[in-house]
C-alpha angles and dihedrals in degrees: 000000000000090000092063099035098082095045089047092051091045093054094040096051091043093052092043091052090049091050091050091050098047094039090051095233122181111306093236092051091047090051093050093046093046092047092051091046092050090053093052093043091047089051090052089048091050092050092048091049092048089052092050089045090058089066094041100050131250102286095043087040091055089049092050091047091052092044098050090036086061093049092094093051092046094049092045090049093050090051090049090051090053087053090050092241095141095155091057090047091055090045090052090049089051091047093049092051096047092037092058096040096044111019104031095035092040094052091045094052091043096048094042092045093054089058100035121034096217126011122194134203137169107304093198091056089048090053093049091048088053091053091050090050089053090051089054091052092049092049092051094041100053101059091048094050095047093048096043092049088052090238090132135023126248090256091052089047090059090050090049090048091054091050093047090046091053092049092050093050091050090047091051094048089048089051091054090052091047097047099039104032120016098031101020096129093041090060097040117137121265110260116228132198090226092062094088091051092046095054106045095142100036100096092130144349123283094243138031119262094258093046091047091054091046092051090047090057093044092049092049091052091049090050089052093054097044091045090055091051090048094049090051092066101038096090096048089046092052091052095043096052099029094242119156120241086238093061095042093048098039099043117011097042092038095050092047093044093047094056093107093053091045094057098038097045095045093048091050092048091052088052088055091252091127093150091061091044092053089045090057097044100041094031091053091050091050091048091054093049100039102032117011096047093047091046089053089054090056092044090054089048092055090046089059105257117072117222110219125220093238107130123188121259090252092053093048091048091050093049091044093051092047093050092046097054095036091052094046092050099044100041095087095059094235133091142190137182095266093059088053089052091053091054091049091049091056090047092054091048091053092044094054091045093051091046090057094050 
């Protein structure tokens, strides 16, 4: 019975969301149905990615999990760009970064820490991730400062944004080569004696390699459809309930879009695979900042109206705070439940603040 429950709920919520969209039901009902559907589809996507990752190895698996976990955010952002909602795009980028660093990582450390007193992972990888997070902050900070001090014009800001975006993409590709090819063993996860106890049933993946890849493609297509239906009702919802684009983009869209990372990272942490959980949470955040955001700049350029990388002061402060505490907590290569609680506390503080904007 349990085996068929999740697939049944996945198909049911997807079809119900489609019916609500094409039958033009009430905007609030459409939003609720699409949000529920995105969560189930993202969970399906996460499971398919985890199955593919089993065949690919842990580091590549963590990268794939982060990549396909970000598929919902990327698709939603592209659709928002086509609608010209650049402020909401930047808010959703902000929300994805802080959501992964504070909510996903926080829940993972908290859940894993409740089961295992101390969990360890590669301290060198943690340090390099911290440096990459700092690079992301610098890249987002500079265009805003130069524009707001009237040192450059809006046109020059868009040119600067394209150049910065190109540099970030090159830096991210170089990081993939460094972490997965030239220094793969150097950044390998810390082995732990508890691993065998934590994974008693994980002798193999749920599906075969071909079926895993097929499900990964199907899940990605489903995410694309549901994301489009969700984006279509965001603006009416914001007007109806008086919610700012900043709050909708940074928290509602980010929490819904991060559902795949939530489930995958927390499950791995509770199996004492904290290295893989950190790889998903932090790696996903880095991928948003160093790859997804720059790619969106180029996509907007090819669509005829370049989106700059000028984030608001509130967004920069939120990202800066998230990077600061995440880096300070992860730099020692060990975690416990209280550190997870600290990350969650900062997330709630930011959430309440954004809601009041």
